[in-house]
CSV table of C-alpha atoms in Angstrom, one decimal:
chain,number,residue,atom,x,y,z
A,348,UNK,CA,25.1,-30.2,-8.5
A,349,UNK,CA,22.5,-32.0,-6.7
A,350,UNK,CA,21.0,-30.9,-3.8
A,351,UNK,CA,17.7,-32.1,-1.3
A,352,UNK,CA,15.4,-30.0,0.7
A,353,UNK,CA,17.4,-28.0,2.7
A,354,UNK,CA,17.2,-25.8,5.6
A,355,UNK,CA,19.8,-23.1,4.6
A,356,UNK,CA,22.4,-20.8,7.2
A,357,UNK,CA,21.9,-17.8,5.4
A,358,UNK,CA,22.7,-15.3,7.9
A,359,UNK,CA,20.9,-12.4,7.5
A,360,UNK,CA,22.9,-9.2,8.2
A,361,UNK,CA,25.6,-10.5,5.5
A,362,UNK,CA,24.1,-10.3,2.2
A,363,UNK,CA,25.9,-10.5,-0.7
A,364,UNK,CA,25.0,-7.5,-2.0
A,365,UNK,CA,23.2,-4.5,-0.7
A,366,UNK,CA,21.1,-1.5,-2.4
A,367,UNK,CA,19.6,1.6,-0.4
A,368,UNK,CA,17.4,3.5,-2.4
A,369,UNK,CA,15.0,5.9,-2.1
A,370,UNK,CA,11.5,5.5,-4.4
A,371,UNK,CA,9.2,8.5,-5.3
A,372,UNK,CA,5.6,8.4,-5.6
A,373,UNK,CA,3.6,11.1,-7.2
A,374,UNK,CA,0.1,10.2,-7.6
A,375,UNK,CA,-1.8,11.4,-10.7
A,376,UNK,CA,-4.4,14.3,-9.6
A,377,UNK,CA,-5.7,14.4,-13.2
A,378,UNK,CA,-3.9,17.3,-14.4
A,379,UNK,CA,-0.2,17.2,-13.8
A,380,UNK,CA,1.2,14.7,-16.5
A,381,UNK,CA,4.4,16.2,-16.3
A,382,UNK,CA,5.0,15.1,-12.8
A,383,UNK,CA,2.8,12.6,-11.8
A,384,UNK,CA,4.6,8.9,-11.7
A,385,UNK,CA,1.5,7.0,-11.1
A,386,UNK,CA,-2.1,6.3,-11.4
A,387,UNK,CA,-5.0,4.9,-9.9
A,388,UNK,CA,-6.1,2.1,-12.0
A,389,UNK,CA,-9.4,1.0,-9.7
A,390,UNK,CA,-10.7,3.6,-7.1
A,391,UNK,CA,-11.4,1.7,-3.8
A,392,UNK,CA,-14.4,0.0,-3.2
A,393,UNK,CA,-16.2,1.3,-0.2
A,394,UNK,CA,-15.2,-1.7,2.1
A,395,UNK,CA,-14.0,0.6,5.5
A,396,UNK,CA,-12.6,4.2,5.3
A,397,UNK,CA,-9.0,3.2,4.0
A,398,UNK,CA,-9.5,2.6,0.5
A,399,UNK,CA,-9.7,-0.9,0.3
A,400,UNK,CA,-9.3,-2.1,-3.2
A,401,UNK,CA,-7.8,1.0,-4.5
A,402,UNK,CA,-5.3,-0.4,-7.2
A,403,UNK,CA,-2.4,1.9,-8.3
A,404,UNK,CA,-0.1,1.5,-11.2
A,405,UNK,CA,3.4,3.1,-10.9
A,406,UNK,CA,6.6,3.8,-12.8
A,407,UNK,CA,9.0,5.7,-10.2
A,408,UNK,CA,12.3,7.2,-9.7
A,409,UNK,CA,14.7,5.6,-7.8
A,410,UNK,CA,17.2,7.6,-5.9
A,411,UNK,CA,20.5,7.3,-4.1
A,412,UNK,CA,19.2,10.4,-1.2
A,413,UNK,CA,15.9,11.7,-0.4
A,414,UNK,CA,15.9,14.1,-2.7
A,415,UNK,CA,13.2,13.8,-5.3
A,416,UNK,CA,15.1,15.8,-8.0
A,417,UNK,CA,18.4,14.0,-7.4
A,418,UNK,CA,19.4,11.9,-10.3
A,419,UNK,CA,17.5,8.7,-10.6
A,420,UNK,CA,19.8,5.5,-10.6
A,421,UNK,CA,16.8,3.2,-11.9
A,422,UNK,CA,12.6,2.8,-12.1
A,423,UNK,CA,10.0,1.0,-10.0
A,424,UNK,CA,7.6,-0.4,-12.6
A,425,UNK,CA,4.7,-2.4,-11.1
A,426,UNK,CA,1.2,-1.8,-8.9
A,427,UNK,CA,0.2,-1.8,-5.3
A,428,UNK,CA,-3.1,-1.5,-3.7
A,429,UNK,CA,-4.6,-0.9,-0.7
A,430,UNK,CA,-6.4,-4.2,1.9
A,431,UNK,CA,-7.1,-3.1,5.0
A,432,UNK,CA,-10.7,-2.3,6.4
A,433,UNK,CA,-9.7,-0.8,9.3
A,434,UNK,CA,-6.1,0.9,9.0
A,435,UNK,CA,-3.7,1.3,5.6
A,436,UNK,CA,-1.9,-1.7,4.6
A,437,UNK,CA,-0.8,-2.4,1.3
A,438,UNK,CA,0.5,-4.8,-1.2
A,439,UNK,CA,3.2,-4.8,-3.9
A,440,UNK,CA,4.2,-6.3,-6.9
A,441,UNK,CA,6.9,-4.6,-8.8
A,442,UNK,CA,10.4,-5.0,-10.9
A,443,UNK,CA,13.2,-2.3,-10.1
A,444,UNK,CA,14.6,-1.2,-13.5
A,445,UNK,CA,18.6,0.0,-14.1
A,446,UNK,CA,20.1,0.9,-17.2
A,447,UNK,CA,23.1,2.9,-15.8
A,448,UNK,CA,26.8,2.6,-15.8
A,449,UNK,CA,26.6,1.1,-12.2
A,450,UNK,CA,24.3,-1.5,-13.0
A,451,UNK,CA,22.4,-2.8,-15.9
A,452,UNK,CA,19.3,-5.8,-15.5
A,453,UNK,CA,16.6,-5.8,-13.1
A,454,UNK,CA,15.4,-7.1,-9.6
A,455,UNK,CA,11.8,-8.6,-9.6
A,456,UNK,CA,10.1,-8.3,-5.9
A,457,UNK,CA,6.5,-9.0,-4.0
A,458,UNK,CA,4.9,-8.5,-0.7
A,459,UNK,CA,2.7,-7.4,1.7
A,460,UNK,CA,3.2,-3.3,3.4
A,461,UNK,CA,2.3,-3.4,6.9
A,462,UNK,CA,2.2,0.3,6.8
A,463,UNK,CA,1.8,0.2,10.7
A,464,UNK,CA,5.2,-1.1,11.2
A,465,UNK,CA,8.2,0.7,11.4
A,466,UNK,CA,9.9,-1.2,8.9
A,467,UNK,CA,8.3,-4.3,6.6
A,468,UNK,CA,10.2,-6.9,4.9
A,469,UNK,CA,9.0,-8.0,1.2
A,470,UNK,CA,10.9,-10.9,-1.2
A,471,UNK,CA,12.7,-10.6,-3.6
A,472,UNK,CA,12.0,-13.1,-6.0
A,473,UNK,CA,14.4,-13.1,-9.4
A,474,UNK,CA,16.6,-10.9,-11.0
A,475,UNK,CA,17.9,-10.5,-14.6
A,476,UNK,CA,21.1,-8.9,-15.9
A,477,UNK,CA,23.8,-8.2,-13.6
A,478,UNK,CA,20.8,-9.6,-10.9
A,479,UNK,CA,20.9,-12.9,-13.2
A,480,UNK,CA,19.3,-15.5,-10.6
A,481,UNK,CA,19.3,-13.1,-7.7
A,482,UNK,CA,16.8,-13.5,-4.7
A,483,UNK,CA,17.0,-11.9,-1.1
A,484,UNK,CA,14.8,-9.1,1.0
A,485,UNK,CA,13.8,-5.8,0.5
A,486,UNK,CA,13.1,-3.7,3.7
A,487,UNK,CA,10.2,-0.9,3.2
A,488,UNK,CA,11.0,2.4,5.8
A,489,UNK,CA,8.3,5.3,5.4
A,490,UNK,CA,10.5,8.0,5.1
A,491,UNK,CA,7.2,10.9,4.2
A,492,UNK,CA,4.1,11.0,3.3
A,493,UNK,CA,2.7,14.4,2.3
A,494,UNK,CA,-1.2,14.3,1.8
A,495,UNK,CA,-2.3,12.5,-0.7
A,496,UNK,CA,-0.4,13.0,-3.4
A,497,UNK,CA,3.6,12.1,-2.4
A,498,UNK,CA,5.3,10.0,-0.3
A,499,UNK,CA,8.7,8.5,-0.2
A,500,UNK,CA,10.1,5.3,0.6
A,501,UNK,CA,13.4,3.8,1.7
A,502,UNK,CA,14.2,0.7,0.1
A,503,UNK,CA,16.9,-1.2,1.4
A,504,UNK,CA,17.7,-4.5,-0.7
A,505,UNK,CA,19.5,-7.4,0.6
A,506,UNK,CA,20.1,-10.2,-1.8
A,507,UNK,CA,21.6,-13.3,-0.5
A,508,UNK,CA,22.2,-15.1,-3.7
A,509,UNK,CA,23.7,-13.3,-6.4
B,322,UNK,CA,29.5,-21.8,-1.4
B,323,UNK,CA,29.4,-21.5,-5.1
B,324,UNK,CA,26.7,-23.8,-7.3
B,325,UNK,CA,26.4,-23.8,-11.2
B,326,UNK,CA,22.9,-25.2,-13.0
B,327,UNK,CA,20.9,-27.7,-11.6
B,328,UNK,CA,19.1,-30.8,-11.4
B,329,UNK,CA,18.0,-30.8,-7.5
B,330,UNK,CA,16.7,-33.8,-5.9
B,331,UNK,CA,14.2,-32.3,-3.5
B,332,UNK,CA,11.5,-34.6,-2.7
B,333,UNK,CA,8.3,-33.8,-3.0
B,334,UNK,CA,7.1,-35.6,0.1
B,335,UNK,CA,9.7,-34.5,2.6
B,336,UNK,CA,9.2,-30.6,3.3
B,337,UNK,CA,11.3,-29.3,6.0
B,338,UNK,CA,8.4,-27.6,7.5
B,339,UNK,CA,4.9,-27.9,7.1
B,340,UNK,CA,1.7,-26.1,7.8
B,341,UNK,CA,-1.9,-26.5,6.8
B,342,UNK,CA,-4.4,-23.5,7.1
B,343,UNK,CA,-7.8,-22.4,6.3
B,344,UNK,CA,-8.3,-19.6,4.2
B,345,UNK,CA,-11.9,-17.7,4.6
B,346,UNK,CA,-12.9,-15.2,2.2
B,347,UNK,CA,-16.5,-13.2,2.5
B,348,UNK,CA,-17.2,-10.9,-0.5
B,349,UNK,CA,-18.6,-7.3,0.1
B,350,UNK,CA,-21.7,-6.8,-0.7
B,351,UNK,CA,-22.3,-3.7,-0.4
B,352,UNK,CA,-23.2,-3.2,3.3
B,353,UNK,CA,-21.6,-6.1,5.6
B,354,UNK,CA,-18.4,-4.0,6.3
B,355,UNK,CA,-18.2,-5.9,9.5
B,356,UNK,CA,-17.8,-9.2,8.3
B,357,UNK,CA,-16.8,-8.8,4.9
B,358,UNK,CA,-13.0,-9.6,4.2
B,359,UNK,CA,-12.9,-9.1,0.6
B,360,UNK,CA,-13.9,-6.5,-1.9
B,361,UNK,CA,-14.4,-6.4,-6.1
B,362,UNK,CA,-11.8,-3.8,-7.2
B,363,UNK,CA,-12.9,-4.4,-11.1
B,364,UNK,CA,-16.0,-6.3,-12.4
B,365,UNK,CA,-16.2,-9.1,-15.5
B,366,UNK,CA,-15.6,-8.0,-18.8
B,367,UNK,CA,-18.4,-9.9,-20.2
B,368,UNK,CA,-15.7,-12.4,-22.0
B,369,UNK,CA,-18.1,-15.3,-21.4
B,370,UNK,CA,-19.8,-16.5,-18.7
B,371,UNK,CA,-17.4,-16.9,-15.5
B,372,UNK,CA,-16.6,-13.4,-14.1
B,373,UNK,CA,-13.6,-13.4,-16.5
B,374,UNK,CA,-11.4,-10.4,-15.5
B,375,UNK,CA,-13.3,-9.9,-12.4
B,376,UNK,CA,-10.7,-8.9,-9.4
B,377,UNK,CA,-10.4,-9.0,-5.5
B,378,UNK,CA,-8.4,-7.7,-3.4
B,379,UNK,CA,-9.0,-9.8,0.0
B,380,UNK,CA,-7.3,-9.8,4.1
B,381,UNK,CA,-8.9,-12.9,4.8
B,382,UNK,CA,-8.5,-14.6,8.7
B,383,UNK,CA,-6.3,-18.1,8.5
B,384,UNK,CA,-7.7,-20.8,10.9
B,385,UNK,CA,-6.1,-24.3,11.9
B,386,UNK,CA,-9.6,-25.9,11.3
B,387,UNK,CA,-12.6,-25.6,9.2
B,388,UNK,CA,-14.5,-23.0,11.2
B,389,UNK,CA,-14.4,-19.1,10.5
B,390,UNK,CA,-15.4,-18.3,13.7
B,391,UNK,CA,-12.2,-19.7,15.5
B,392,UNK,CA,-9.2,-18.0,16.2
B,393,UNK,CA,-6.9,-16.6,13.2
B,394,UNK,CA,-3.4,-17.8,13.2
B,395,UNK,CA,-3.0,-15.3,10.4
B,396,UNK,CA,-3.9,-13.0,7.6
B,397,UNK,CA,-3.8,-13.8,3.9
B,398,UNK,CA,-3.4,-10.2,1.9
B,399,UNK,CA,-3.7,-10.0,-1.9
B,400,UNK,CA,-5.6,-10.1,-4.8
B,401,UNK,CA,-7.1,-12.8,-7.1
B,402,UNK,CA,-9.2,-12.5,-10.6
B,403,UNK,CA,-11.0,-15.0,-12.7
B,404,UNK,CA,-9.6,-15.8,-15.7
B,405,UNK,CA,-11.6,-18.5,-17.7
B,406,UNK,CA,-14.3,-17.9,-20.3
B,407,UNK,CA,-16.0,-21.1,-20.3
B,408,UNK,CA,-15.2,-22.5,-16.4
B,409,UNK,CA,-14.2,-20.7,-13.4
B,410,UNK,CA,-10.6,-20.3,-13.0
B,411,UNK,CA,-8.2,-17.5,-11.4
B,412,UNK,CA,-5.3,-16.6,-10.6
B,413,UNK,CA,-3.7,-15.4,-7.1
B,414,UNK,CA,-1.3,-13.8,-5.8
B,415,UNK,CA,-0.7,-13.0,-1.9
B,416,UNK,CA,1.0,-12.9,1.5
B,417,UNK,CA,0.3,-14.9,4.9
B,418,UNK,CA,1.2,-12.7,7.1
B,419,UNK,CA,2.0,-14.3,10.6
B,420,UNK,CA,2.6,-12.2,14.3
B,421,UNK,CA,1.9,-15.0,16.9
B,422,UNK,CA,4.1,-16.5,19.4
B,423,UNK,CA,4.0,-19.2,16.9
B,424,UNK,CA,5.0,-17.6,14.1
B,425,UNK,CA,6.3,-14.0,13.2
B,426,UNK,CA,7.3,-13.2,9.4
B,427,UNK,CA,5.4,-13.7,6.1
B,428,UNK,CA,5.1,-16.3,3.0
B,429,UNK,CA,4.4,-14.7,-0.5
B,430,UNK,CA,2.8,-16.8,-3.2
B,431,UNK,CA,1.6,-16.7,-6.5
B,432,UNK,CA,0.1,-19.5,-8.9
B,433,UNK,CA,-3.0,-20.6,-11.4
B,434,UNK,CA,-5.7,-21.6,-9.5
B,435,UNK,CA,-6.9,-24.2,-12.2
B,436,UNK,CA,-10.5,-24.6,-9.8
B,437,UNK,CA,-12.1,-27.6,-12.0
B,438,UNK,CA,-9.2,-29.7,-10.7
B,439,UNK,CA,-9.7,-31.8,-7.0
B,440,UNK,CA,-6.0,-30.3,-5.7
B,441,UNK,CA,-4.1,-27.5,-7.5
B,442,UNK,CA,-0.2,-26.3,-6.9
B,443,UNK,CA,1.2,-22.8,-6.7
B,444,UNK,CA,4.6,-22.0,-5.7
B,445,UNK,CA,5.8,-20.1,-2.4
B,446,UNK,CA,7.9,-17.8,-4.1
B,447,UNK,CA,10.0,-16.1,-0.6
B,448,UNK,CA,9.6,-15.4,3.1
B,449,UNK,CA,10.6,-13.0,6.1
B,450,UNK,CA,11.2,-13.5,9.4
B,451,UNK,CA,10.6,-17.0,10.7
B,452,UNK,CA,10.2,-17.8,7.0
B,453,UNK,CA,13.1,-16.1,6.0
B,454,UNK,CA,14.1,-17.0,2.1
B,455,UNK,CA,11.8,-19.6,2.0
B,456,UNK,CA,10.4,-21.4,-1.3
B,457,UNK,CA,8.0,-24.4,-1.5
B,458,UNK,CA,4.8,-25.6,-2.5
B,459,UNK,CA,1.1,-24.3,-1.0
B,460,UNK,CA,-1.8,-26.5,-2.8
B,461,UNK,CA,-5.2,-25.5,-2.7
B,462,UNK,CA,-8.2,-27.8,-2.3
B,463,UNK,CA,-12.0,-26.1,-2.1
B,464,UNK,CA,-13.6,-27.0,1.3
B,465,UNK,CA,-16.8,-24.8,0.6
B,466,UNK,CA,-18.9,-22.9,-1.7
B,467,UNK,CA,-21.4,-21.1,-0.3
B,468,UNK,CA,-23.0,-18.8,-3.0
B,469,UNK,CA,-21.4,-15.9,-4.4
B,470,UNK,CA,-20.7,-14.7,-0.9
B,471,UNK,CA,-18.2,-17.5,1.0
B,472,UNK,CA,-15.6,-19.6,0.1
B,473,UNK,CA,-13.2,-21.8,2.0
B,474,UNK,CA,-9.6,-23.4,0.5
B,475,UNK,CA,-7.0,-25.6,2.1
B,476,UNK,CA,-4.1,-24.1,1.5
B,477,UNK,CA,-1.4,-27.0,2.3
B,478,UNK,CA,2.1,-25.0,2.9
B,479,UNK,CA,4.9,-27.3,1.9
B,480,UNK,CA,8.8,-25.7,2.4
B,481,UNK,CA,11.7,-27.1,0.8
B,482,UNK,CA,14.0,-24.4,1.0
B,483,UNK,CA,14.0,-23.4,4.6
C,651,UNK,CA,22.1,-29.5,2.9
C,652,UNK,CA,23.2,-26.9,4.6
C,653,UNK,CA,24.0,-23.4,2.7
C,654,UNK,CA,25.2,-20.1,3.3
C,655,UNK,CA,24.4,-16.7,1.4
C,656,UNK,CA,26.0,-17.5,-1.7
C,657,UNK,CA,27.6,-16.2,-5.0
C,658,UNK,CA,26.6,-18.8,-7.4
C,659,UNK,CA,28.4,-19.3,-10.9
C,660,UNK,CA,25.7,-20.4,-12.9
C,661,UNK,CA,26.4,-20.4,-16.6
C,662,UNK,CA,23.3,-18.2,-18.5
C,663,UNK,CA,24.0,-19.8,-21.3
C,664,UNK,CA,23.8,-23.2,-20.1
C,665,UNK,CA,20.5,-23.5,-18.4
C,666,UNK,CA,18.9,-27.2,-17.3
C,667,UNK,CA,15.9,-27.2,-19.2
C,668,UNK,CA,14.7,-24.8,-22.4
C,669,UNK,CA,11.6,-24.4,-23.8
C,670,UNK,CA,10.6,-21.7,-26.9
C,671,UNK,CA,6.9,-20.8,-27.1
C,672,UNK,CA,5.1,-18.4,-28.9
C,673,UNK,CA,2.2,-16.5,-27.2
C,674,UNK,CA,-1.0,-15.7,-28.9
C,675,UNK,CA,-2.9,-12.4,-27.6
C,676,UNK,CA,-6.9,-11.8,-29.3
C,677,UNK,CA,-8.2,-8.4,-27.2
C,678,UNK,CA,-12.0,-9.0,-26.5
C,679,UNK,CA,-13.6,-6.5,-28.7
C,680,UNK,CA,-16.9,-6.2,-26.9
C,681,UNK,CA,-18.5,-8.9,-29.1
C,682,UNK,CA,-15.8,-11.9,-30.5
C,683,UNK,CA,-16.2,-13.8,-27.1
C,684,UNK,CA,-15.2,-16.8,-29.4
C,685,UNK,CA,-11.8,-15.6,-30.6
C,686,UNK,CA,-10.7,-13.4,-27.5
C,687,UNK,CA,-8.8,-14.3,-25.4
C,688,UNK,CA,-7.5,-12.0,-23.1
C,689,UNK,CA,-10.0,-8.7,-21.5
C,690,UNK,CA,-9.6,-5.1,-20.1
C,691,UNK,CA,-10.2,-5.3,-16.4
C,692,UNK,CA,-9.2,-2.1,-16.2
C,693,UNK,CA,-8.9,1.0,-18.7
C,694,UNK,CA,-6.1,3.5,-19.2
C,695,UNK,CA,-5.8,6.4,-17.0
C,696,UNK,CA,-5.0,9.5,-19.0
C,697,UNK,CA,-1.5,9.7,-17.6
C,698,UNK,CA,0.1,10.3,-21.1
C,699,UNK,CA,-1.1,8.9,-24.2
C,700,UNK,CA,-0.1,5.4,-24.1
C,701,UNK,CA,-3.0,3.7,-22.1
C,702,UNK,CA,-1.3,4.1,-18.6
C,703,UNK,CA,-2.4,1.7,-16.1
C,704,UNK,CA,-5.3,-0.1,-18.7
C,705,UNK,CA,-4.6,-3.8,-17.2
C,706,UNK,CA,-5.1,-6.9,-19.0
C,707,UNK,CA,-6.1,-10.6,-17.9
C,708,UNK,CA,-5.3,-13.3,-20.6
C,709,UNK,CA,-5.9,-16.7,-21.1
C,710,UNK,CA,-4.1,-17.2,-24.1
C,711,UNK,CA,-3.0,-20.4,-25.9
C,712,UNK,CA,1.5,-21.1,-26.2
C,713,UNK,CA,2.4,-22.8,-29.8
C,714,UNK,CA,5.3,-24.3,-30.6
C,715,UNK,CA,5.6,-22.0,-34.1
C,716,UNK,CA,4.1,-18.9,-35.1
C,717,UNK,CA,1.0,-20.3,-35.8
C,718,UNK,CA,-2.4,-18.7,-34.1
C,719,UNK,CA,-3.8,-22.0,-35.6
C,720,UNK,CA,-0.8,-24.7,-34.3
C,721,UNK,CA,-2.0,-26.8,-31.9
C,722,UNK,CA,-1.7,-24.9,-28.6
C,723,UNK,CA,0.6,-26.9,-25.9
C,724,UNK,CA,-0.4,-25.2,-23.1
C,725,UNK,CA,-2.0,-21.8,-21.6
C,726,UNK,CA,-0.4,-18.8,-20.3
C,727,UNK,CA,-3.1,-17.5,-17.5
C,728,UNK,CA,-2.1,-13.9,-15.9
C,729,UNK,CA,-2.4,-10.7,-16.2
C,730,UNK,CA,0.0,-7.3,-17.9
C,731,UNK,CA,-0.5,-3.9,-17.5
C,732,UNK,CA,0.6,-0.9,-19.2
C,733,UNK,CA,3.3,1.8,-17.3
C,734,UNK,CA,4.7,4.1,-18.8
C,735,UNK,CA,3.6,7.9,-20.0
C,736,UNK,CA,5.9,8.6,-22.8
C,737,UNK,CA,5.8,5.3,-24.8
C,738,UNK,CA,4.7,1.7,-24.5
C,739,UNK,CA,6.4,-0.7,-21.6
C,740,UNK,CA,3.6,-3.6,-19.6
C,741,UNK,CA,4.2,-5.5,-16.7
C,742,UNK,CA,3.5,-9.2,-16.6
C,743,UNK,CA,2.5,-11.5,-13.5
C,744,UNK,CA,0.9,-14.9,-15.0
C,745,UNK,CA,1.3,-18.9,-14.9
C,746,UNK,CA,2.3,-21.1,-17.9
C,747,UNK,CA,0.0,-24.2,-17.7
C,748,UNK,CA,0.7,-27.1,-19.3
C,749,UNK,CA,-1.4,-30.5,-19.1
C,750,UNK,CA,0.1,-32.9,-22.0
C,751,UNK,CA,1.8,-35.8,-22.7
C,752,UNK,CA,4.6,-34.0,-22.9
C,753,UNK,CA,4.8,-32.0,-19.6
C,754,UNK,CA,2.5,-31.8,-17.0
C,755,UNK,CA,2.7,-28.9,-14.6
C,756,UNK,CA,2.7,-25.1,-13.6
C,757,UNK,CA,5.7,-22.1,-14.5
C,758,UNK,CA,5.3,-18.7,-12.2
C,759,UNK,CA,6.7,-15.7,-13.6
C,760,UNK,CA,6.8,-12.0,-13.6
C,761,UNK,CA,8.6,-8.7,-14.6
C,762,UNK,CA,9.0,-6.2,-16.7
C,763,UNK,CA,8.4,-5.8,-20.5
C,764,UNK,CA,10.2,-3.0,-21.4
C,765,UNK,CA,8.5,-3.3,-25.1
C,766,UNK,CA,11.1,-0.5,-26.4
C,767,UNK,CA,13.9,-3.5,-26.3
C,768,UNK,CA,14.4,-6.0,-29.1
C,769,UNK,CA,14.7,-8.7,-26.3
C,770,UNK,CA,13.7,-8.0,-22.3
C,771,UNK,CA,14.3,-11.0,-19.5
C,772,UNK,CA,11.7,-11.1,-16.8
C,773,UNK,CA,11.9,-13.9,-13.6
C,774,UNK,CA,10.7,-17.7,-13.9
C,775,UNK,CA,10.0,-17.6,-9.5
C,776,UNK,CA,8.7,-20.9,-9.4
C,777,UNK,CA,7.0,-24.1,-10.8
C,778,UNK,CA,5.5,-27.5,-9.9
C,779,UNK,CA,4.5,-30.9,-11.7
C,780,UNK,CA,7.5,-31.3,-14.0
C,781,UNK,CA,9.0,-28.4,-13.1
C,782,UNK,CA,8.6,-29.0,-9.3
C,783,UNK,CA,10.8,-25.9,-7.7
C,784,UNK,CA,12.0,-24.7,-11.0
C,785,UNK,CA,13.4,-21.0,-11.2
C,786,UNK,CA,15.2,-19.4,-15.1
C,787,UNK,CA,14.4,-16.9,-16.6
C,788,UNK,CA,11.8,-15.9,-19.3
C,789,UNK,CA,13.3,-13.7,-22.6
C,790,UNK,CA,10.5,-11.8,-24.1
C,791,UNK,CA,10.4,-10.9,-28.1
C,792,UNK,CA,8.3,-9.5,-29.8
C,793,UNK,CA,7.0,-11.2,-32.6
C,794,UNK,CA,4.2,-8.9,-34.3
C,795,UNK,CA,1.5,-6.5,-33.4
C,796,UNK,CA,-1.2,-6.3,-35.3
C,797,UNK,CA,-3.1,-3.3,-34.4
C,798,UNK,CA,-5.1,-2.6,-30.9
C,799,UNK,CA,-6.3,-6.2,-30.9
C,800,UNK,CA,-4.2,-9.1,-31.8
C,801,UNK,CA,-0.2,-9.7,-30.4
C,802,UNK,CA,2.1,-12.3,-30.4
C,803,UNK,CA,5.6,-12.4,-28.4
C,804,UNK,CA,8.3,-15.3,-28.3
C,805,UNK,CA,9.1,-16.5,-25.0
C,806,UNK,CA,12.1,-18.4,-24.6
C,807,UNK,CA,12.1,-20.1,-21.1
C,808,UNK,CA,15.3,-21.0,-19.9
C,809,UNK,CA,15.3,-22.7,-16.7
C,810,UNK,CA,18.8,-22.7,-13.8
C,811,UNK,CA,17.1,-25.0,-11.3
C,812,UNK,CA,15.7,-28.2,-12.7
């Protein structure tokens, strides 16, 4: 099928398929390698008070609730870091990971965090598996942030070709 | 609407929406946290002479002309590195992130940034809000190169999917 | 064209265009800065024992056989990371660049490369030159590993949107 440049109808509150989940953070302090999930990779570099530059590598739990020992459905593998002078904002580049009964193949996604906002939309930009070809939005809701060690997302993934 | 493979006709010169911006990046030094918009999260490796391996993470102002001082019509957030032993090259990947009564949403974008050419091509991979699903084109061209301190890229934003 | 969020019915084993490539990866050492090709811009991080969050940019040549020596037809420029504690999985963001008679033009891609499976799938996002708009999807295999410093991985590139 052939098709030219196109301004599409997608209408965005009907997605094709949708995915709330819930991913866990637990940044390594140096000692707990039984828990921790992640790891700074570069410490930030001094530009402002909000750890510019600060580069984090992470492989996290995804869960159906809040719950950070409820079983996880999948993995976040991928990196953020922080680029903001004079607030937190943050950008990510990650792939969600499932190897379950529910869903096998993964969903690869990129964007910037707003952190100020309430919620923050991010693409997502290919999927593999039963995502074969997938693309749509991911919508980032803080749901904690406990020092700075934890905190907990809600991701809520729209795709709107599947 | 269901599609299988294909060979789309999109042509090249006939976006369905079109913006040209300036992007403005002043490396940290050290001390000009007012001004600076970009830091070094991880030096060269000393693989040659050209910074290879050297990243930034950057939140750099967006103008409509060539001058830094005037007003931002947005934010670019990400990260770049050089990645060339024997020329400068690098490789980027980032967000414009838009809140005017122009435009409200964001355009992610990755690509080679293959610097010894006049032009270069990367590829809007999404959007969000105004830009919601996009995909397109964003060519660089180098305006400036002031030193180790300033640089200044067209970045010529080309949407076919819109 | 007008669309609407869509479940498409693309065939996986029937993509537009296919290209097999084989991906040659020489660590810098410290001193061979005329064989390396790829550099650590960042080190492992102590979370577990396999290198956790070391990250990688390459500039490494694409063959058409196994062959270090074959004549390379075109660059892969990016970056991989390593995230996992218990065992070996990366994460890859880079650019396939290709300048010959052949094919002119850029690939984007990313994922995961979950090193544990024979074969993994990660997300062709987009592409320009001859492979103006292009999206498919990248199968990873890999194809030795020769120690700490010298890899090599198959990477089948099948591509859905031409």
């Amino acid at each position: 099928q052939s098709v030219s440049a196109m301004k599409h109808s997608i209408i965005e509150s009907k997605p094709c398929k949708r995915l709330v989940l819930y991913y866990h953070d637990i940044l390594f302090n140096g000692t707990d390698v039984a828990n921790a999930t992640s790891a700074r990779a570069a410490n930030g570099t001094g530009l402002g008070n909000y750890q510019f530059g600060m580069l984090v590598v992470f492989n996290d739990p995804l869960t159906k609730d809040h719950h950070l020992l409820s079983p996880a459905v999948g993995r976040a593998q991928g990196f953020f870091f922080y680029d903001m002078k004079d607030d937190y904002t943050a950008w990510f580049a990650y792939t969600l990971v499932f190897n379950s009964s529910e869903h096998k193949g993964t969903l690869n996604i990129m964007g910037a965090d707003l952190m100020y906002a309430e919620t923050r939309d991010i693409s997502v930009v290919g999927g593999t598996g039963d995502f074969f070809m997938a693309r749509g939005i991911c919508t980032f809701k803080t749901d904690t942030f406990q020092g700075a060690n934890y905190f907990r997302l809600q991701m809520d993934i729209k795709l709107y070709e599947c």
